[in-house]
XYZ file of C-alpha atoms in Angstrom:
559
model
C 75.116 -82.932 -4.777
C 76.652 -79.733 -4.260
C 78.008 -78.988 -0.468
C 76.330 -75.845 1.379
C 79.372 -73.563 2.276
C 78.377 -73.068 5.937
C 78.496 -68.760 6.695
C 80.932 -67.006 8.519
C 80.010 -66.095 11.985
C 80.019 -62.432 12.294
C 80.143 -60.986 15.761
C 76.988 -58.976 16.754
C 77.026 -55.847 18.767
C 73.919 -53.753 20.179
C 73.774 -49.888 20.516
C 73.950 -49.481 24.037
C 70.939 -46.971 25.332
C 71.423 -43.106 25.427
C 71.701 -41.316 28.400
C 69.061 -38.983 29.784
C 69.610 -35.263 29.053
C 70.976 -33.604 32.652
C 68.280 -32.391 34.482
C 67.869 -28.473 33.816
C 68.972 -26.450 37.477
C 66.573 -23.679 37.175
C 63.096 -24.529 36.322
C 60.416 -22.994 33.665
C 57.490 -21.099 34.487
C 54.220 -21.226 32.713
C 50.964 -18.931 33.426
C 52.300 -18.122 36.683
C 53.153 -22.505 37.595
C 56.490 -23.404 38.358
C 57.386 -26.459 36.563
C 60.619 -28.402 35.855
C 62.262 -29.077 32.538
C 61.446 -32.219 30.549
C 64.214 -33.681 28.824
C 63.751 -34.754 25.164
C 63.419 -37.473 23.672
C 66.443 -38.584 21.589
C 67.065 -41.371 18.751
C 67.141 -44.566 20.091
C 66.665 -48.248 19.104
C 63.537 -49.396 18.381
C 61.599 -51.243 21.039
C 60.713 -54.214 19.082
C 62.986 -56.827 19.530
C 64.855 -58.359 16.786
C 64.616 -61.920 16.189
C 67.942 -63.803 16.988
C 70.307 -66.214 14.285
C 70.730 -70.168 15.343
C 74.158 -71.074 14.921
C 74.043 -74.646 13.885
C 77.845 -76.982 14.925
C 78.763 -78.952 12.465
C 77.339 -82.022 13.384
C 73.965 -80.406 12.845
C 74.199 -79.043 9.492
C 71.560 -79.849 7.612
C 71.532 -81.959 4.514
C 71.192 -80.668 0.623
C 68.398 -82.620 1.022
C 66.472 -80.654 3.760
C 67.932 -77.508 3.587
C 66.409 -74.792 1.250
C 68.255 -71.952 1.238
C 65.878 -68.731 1.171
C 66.942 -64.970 1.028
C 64.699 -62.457 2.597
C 64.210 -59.072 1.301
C 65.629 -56.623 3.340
C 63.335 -53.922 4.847
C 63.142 -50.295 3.572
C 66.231 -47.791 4.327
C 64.214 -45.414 5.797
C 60.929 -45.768 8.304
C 58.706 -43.253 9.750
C 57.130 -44.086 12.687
C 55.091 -42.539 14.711
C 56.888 -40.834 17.744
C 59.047 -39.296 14.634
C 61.853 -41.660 15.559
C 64.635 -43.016 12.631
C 65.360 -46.175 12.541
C 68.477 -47.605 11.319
C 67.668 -50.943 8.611
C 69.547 -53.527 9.519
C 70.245 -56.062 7.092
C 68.980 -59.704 7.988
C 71.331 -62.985 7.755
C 70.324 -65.899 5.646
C 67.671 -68.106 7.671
C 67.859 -71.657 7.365
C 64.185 -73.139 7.815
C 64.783 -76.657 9.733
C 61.352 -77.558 11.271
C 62.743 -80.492 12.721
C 65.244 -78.999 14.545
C 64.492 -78.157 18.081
C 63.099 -74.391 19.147
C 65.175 -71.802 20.484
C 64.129 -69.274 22.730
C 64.874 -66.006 21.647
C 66.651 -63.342 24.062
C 65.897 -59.433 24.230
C 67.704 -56.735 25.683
C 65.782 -54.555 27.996
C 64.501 -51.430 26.869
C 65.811 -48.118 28.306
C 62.698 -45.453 28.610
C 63.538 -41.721 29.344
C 62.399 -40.924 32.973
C 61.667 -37.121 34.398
C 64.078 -36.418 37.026
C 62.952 -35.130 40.395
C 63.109 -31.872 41.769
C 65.921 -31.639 45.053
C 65.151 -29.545 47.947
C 67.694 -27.029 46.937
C 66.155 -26.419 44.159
C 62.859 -26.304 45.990
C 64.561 -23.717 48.692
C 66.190 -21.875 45.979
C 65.936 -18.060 45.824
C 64.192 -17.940 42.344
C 61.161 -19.753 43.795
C 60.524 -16.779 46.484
C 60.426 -14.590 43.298
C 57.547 -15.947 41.467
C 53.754 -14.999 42.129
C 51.765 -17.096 43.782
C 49.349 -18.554 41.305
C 45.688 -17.586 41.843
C 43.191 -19.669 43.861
C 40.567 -21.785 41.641
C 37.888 -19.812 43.198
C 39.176 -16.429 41.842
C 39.757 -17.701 38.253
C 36.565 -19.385 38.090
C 34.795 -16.277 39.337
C 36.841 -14.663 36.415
C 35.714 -16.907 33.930
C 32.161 -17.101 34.509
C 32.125 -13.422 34.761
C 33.898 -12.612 31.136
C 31.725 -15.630 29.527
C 28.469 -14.179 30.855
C 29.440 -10.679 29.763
C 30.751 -12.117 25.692
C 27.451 -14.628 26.031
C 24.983 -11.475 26.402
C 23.871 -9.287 23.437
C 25.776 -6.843 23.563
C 23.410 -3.802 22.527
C 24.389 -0.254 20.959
C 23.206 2.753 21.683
C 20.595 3.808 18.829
C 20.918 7.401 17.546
C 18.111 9.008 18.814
C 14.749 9.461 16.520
C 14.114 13.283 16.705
C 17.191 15.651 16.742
C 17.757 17.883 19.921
C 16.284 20.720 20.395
C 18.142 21.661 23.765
C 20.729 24.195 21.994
C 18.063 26.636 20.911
C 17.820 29.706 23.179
C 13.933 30.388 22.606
C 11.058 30.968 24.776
C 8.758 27.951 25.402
C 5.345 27.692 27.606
C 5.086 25.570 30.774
C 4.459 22.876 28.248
C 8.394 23.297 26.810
C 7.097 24.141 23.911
C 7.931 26.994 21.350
C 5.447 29.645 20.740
C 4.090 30.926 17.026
C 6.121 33.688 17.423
C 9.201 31.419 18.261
C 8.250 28.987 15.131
C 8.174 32.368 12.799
C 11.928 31.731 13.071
C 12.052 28.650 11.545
C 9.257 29.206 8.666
C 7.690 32.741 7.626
C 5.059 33.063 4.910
C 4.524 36.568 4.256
C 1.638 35.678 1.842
C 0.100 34.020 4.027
C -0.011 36.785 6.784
C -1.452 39.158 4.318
C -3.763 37.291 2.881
C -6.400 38.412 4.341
C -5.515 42.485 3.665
C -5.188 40.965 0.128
C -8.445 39.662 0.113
C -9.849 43.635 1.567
C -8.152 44.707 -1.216
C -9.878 42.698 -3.777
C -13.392 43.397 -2.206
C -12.847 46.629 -2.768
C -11.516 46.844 -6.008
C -13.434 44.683 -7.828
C -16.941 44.804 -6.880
C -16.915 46.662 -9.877
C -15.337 46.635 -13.105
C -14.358 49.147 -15.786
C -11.575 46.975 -17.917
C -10.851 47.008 -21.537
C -13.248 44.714 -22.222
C -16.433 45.920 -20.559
C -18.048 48.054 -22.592
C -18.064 45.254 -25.343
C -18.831 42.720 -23.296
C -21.627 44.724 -21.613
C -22.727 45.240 -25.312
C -22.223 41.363 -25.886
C -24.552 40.734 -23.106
C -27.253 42.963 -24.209
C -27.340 41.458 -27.518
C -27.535 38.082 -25.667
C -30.724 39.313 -23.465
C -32.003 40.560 -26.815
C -31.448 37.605 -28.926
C -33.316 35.674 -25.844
C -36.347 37.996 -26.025
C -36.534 37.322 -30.009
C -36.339 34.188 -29.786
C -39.258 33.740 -27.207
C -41.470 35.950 -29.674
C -40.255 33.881 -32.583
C -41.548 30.950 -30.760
C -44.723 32.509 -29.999
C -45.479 33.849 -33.708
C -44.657 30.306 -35.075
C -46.878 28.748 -32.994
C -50.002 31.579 -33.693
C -48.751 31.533 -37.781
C -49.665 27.651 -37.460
C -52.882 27.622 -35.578
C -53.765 30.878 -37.735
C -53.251 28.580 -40.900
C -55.288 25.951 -39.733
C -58.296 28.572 -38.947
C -57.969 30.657 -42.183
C -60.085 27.880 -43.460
C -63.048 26.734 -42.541
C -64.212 22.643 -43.444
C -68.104 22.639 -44.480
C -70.070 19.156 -44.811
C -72.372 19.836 -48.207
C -75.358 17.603 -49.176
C -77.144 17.154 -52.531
C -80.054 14.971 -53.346
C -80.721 13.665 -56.677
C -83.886 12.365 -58.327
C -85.295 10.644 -61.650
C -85.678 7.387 -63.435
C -83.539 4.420 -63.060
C -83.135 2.018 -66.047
C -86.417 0.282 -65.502
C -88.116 3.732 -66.098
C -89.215 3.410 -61.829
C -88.379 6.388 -60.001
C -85.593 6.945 -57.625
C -83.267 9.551 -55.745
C -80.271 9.598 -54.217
C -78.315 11.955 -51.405
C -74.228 12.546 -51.648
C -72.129 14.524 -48.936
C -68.723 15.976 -49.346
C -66.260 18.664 -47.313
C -65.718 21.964 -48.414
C -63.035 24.419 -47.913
C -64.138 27.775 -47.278
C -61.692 30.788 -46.642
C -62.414 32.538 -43.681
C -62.249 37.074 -44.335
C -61.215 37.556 -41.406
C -58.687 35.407 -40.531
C -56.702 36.406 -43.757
C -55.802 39.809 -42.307
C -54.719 38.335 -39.460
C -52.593 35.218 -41.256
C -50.842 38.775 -43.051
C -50.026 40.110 -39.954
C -48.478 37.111 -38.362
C -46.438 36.629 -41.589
C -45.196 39.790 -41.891
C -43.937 39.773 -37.886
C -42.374 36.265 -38.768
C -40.611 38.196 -41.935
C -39.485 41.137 -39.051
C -38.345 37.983 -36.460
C -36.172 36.180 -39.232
C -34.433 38.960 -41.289
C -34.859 42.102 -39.065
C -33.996 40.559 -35.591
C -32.430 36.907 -36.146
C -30.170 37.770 -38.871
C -29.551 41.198 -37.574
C -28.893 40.373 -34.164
C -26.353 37.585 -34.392
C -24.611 39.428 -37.354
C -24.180 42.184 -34.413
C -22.966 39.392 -32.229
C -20.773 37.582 -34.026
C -19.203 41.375 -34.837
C -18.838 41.912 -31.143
C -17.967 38.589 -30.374
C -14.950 39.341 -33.088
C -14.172 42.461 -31.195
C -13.690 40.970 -28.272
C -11.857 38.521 -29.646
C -9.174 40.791 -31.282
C -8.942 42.378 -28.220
C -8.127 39.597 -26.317
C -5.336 38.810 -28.874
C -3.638 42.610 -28.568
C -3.761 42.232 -24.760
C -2.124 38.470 -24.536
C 0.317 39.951 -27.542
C 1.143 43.154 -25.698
C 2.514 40.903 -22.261
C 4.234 38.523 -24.139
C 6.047 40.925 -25.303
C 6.363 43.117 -22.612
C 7.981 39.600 -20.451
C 9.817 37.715 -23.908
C 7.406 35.013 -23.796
C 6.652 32.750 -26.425
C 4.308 29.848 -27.238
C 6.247 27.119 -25.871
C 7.080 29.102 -22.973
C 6.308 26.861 -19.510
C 4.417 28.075 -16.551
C 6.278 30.217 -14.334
C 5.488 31.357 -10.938
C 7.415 34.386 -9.989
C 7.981 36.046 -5.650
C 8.357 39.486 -6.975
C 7.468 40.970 -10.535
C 7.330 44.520 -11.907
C 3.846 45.320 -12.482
C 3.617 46.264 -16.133
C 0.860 47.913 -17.996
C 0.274 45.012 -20.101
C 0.059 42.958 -16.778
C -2.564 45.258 -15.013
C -4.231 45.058 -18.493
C -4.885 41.735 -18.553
C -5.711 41.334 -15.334
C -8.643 43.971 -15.837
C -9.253 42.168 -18.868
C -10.061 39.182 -16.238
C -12.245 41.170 -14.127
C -14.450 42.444 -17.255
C -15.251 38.796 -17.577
C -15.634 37.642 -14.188
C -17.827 40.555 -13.501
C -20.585 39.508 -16.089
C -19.985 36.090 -15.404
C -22.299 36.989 -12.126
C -25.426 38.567 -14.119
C -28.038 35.642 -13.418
C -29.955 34.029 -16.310
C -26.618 33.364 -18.491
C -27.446 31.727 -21.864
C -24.753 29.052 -22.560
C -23.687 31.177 -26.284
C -22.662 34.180 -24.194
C -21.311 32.137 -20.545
C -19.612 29.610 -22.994
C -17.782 32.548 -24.513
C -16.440 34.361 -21.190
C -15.210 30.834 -20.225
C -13.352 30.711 -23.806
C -12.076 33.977 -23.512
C -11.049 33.751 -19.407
C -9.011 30.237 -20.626
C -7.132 32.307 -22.870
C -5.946 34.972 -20.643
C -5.332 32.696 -17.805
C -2.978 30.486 -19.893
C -1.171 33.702 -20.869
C -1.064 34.999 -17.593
C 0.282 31.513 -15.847
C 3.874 31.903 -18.591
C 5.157 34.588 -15.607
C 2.469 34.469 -12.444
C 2.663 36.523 -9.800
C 1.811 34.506 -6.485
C -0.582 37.640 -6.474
C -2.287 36.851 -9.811
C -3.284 32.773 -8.839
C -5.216 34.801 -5.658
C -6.750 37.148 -7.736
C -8.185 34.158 -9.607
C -9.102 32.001 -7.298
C -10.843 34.881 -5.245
C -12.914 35.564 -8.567
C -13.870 32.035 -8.581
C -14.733 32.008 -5.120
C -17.273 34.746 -6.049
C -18.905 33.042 -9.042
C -22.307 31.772 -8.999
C -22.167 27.517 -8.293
C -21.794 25.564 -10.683
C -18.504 26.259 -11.919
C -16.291 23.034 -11.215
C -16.863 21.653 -14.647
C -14.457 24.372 -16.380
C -13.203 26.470 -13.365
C -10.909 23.397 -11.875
C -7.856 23.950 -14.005
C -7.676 27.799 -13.443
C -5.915 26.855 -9.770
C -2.732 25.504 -9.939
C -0.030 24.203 -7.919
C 2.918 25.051 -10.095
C 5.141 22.234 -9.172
C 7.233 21.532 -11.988
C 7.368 25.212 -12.357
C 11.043 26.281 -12.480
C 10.254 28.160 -9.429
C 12.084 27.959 -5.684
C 10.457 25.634 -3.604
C 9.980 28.101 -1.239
C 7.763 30.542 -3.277
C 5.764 27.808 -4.294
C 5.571 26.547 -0.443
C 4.268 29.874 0.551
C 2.230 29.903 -2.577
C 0.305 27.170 -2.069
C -0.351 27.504 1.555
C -1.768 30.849 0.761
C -4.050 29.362 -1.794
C -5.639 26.564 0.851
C -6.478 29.101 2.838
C -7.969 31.699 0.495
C -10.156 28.039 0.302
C -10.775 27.450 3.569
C -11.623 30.945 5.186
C -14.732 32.174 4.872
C -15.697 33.816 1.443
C -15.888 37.466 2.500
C -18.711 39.771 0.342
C -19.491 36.993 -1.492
C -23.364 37.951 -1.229
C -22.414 41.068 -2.313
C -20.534 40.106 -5.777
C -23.966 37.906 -6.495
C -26.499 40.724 -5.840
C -27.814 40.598 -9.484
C -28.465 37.017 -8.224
C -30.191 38.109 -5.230
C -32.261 40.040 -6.750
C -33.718 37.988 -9.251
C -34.024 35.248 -6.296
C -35.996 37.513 -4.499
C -38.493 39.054 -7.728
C -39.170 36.355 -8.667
C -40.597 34.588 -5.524
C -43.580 32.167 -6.956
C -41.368 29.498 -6.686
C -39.012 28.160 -4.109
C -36.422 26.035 -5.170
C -35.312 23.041 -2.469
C -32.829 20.306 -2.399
C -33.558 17.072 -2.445
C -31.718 16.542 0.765
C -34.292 17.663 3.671
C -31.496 18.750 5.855
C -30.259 21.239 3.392
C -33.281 23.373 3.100
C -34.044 26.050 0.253
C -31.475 26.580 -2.192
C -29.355 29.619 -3.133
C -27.254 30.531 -5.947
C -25.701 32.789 -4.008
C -24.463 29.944 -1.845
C -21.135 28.055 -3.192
C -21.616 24.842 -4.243
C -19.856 21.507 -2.245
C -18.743 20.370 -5.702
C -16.898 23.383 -6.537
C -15.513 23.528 -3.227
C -14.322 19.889 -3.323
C -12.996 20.324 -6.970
C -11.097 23.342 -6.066
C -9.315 21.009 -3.158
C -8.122 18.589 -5.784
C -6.118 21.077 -7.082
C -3.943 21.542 -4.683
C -2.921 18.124 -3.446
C -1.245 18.389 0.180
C 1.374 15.127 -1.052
C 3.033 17.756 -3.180
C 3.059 20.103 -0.358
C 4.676 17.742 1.790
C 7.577 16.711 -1.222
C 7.898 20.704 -1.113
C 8.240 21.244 2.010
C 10.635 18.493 2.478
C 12.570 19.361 -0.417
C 12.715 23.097 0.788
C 13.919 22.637 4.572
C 16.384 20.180 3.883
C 17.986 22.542 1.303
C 17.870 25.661 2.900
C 20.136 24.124 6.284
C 22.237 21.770 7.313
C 21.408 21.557 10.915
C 19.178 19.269 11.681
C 17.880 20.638 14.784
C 16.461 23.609 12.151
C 14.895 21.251 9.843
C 12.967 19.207 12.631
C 11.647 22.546 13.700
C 10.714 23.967 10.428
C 8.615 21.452 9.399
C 7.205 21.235 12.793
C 6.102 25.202 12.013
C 4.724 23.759 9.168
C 2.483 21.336 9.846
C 1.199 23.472 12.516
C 0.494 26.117 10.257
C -1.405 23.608 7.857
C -2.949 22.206 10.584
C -4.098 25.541 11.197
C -5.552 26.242 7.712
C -7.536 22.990 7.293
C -8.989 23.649 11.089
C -10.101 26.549 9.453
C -12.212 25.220 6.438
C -13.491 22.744 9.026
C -15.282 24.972 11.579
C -15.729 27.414 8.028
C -17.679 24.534 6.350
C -19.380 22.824 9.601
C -23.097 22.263 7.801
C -24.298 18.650 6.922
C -24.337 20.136 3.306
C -20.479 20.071 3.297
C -20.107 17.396 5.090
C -17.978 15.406 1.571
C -16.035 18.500 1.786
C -15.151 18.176 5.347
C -14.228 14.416 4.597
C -11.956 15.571 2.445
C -10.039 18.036 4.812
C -9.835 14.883 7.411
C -8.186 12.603 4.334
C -5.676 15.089 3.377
């Protein structure tokens, strides 16, 4: 048995408790509150009580026997707790486990909390304290509060620009409405084409009622040959049909009858009768078969051949000449064959120019005769195309009118080859506003009344009113009798297709917003504009008021 060597006593000694900062003699101020200073917190001991050693005498050391001698771990160096406090490890004696050894109570020294110092009266009376504001009442900062929460709570809402721009700044006359004038709006957007138009249209009345163009004596020629080639082919009809019935008359079918008698093979008598047609050439009808075959001769080599070996001849004529006159003002401008439409504000009149556009007028002019056959109407139309497409390379805004005024003046029906003579020019490499004005003009060239048109159609008059057996009436009842003389809806409302008013409108746009920055300017431009074409499609409504145009007038109210 081994002896326990009993441990050295070792005296203990406690940290005594630190003392409480000194109370600060001037105290803080926060948000307008007078408050006093708080003393921190230093390192201290640790509240929890540590557990105390029994000292055993020597009469009550345990035996070897009962005594197991146990070493306990100390506790970490370090500890972080969670007022932020360090606490010092302390290293732990031996404990010797005796459970039959009577219980001792354990003694604690009291713990020492900080405590916040009161304020004296001279500190209270001090002269600092007369110095500070007041802080507010309760009432005023609540009244504060709810007021700058209710004004952050509600939507908070911008002023918008305003929709239309200000027209305040410009120094112009207005009605009692506050309106501008037409005169005013001139300002903003002038069409010169359009306010002559209609001494343009005088113009054309007078000039070409008539025609006396390159083209017109062969054309007048041309038409003759036409009228001619009609007549001979009526009287060709007619002798074919009497060279038929002639042939069937030239001979005459006669029913002849024999009888026969004698003896049959029994040596009885008998007789028989037979009938048969005969063919009997009639005098008289021969001379007249040799008349009819020698006017068929005259109609077939004399007149057919004759006559549309002249008219192919003229018909080459005309076409050559068409050729030197398209040649002569591509030349004149440097066009080519790839050249794209061009539509030009102001052009030097050149001869080949005034040329062609006689050249135009010699066809439009027999265009009107009444009684076209399709060889010779088919032809003009060929040889109009050909000119026009020429003409179109480097257009005056004055040469689309004169077209579209010839048009105007053309017996109805014309929309199934007249529709692409009118055009808008919008991909033209042309400024927009030339073809603004330009196309303006045109709608209302459409929409006015067509002046003299009655006059231009005469021929048709006439042969309306010679040849009165018949009357010729719609198969409406509220349209009445018909007239060549008057236009057609369909050519009216194909004519209107051609000039779309969406591309007007991307023109227009495209032109105002250009042409100024202000925009005050461009507000009132396009307002001049849309009461101008307001103005123009009133126009072709109270023009074209009848039930008969009443798809046209649907038309106007789409666009």
């Amino acid at each position: 048995m081994e002896a326990v060597k009993p441990k050295k006593r070792r005296p203990k000694e406690r940290t005594s408790a630190p003392e409480a900062p000194p109370v600060s003699s001037r105290p803080a101020v926060v948000m307008g509150m007078r408050l006093p200073d708080v003393p921190q917190n230093a390192p201290c001991r640790t509240t929890t009580p540590e557990p105390e050693e029994v000292v055993l005498s020597e009469d009550e050391q345990p035996s070897p026997s009962t005594v197991v001698n146990k070493t306990v771990d100390a506790p970490p160096s370090e500890e972080v707790v969670s007022n932020g406090i360090d606490v010092e490890s302390e290293k732990c004696a031996p404990i010797v486990e005796a459970s039959s050894l009577p219980a001792q109570v354990a003694v604690f020294d009291p713990v020492c909390y900080p405590s916040i110092p009161q304020l004296s009266e001279n500190t209270m009376n001090s002269t600092y304290t007369t110095t500070v504001a007041p802080p507010p009442l309760y009432e005023e900062l609540s009244k504060g509060n709810i007021e700058k929460g209710g004004s952050l709570a509600g939507p908070q809402v911008a002023d918008a620009p305003p929709l239309y721009p200000s027209l305040t700044k410009t120094h112009y006359e207005k009605d009692r409405h506050g309106l501008l004038t037409e005169q005013n709006l001139l300002e903003f957007y002038h069409n010169p084409l359009y306010m002559m138009s209609e001494e343009f249209t005088d113009k054309f009345v007078q000039n070409n009622l008539t025609s006396s163009g390159p083209l017109f004596p062969l054309l007048q020629r041309l038409k003759k040959l036409c009228d001619q080639m009609s007549i001979s082919e009526v009287s060709e009809k007619e002798n074919t049909e009497s060279l038929s019935k002639c042939l069937r008359d030239c001979w005459v079918m006669q029913l002849q009858t024999f009888e026969s008698k004698g003896k049959c093979g029994e040596n009885k008598e008998a007789s028989g009768v037979g009938r048969f047609h005969k063919s009997v050439l009639c005098a008289e009808k021969v001379e007249e078969l040799k008349n009819l075959l020698a006017a068929n001769r005259t109609h077939l080599l004399d007149e057919r051949i004759c006559q549309e070996s002249q008219f192919r001849a003229t018909a080459l004529q005309v076409q050559w000449v068409v050729i030197s006159i398209n040649r002569q003002f591509m030349e004149e401008n440097g066009l080519s064959l790839q050249s794209p439409p061009t539509l030009l504000e102001n052009a030097v009149i050149s001869d080949g120019r005034i040329l062609l556009l006689n050249a135009l007028s010699d066809i439009f002019f027999h265009l009107r005769f009444p009684s076209l056959t399709k060889r010779f109407s088919d032809a003009l139309t060929g040889w109009a195309k050909e000119l026009i497409c020429v003409l179109y390379m480097l257009c005056r805004c004055e040469d689309a009118q004169f077209v579209l005024n010839h048009l105007l003046r053309l017996p109805s029906p014309i929309i199934e080859w007249a529709a692409p003579f009118v055009q808008t020019f919008i991909q033209a490499p042309s400024p927009p506003k030339v073809k603004v004005d330009y196309c303006i003009t045109m709608l209302s060239h459409l929409m006015n009344p067509i002046a003299a048109r009655e006059t231009f159609l005469r021929q048709i008059s006439l042969s309306e009113n010679e040849d009165s057996t018949w009357a010729i009436l719609s198969g409406d009842e509220e349209e009445g009798d018909f007239s060549l003389v008057t236009i057609n809806e369909a050519d009216l409302t194909g004519l209107l297709d051609q000039l779309p008013i969406s591309e007007l409108y991307s023109l227009a746009y495209l032109y105002f917003s250009s042409s100024t920055s202000d925009k005050g300017d461009q507000f009132a431009a396009l307002i001049a504009f849309q009461l101008l074409l307001m103005k123009v499609l009133d126009t072709g409504l109270s023009t074209y008021c009848a039930p008969t145009y009443k798809s046209f007038c649907k038309q106007i109210g789409n666009c």
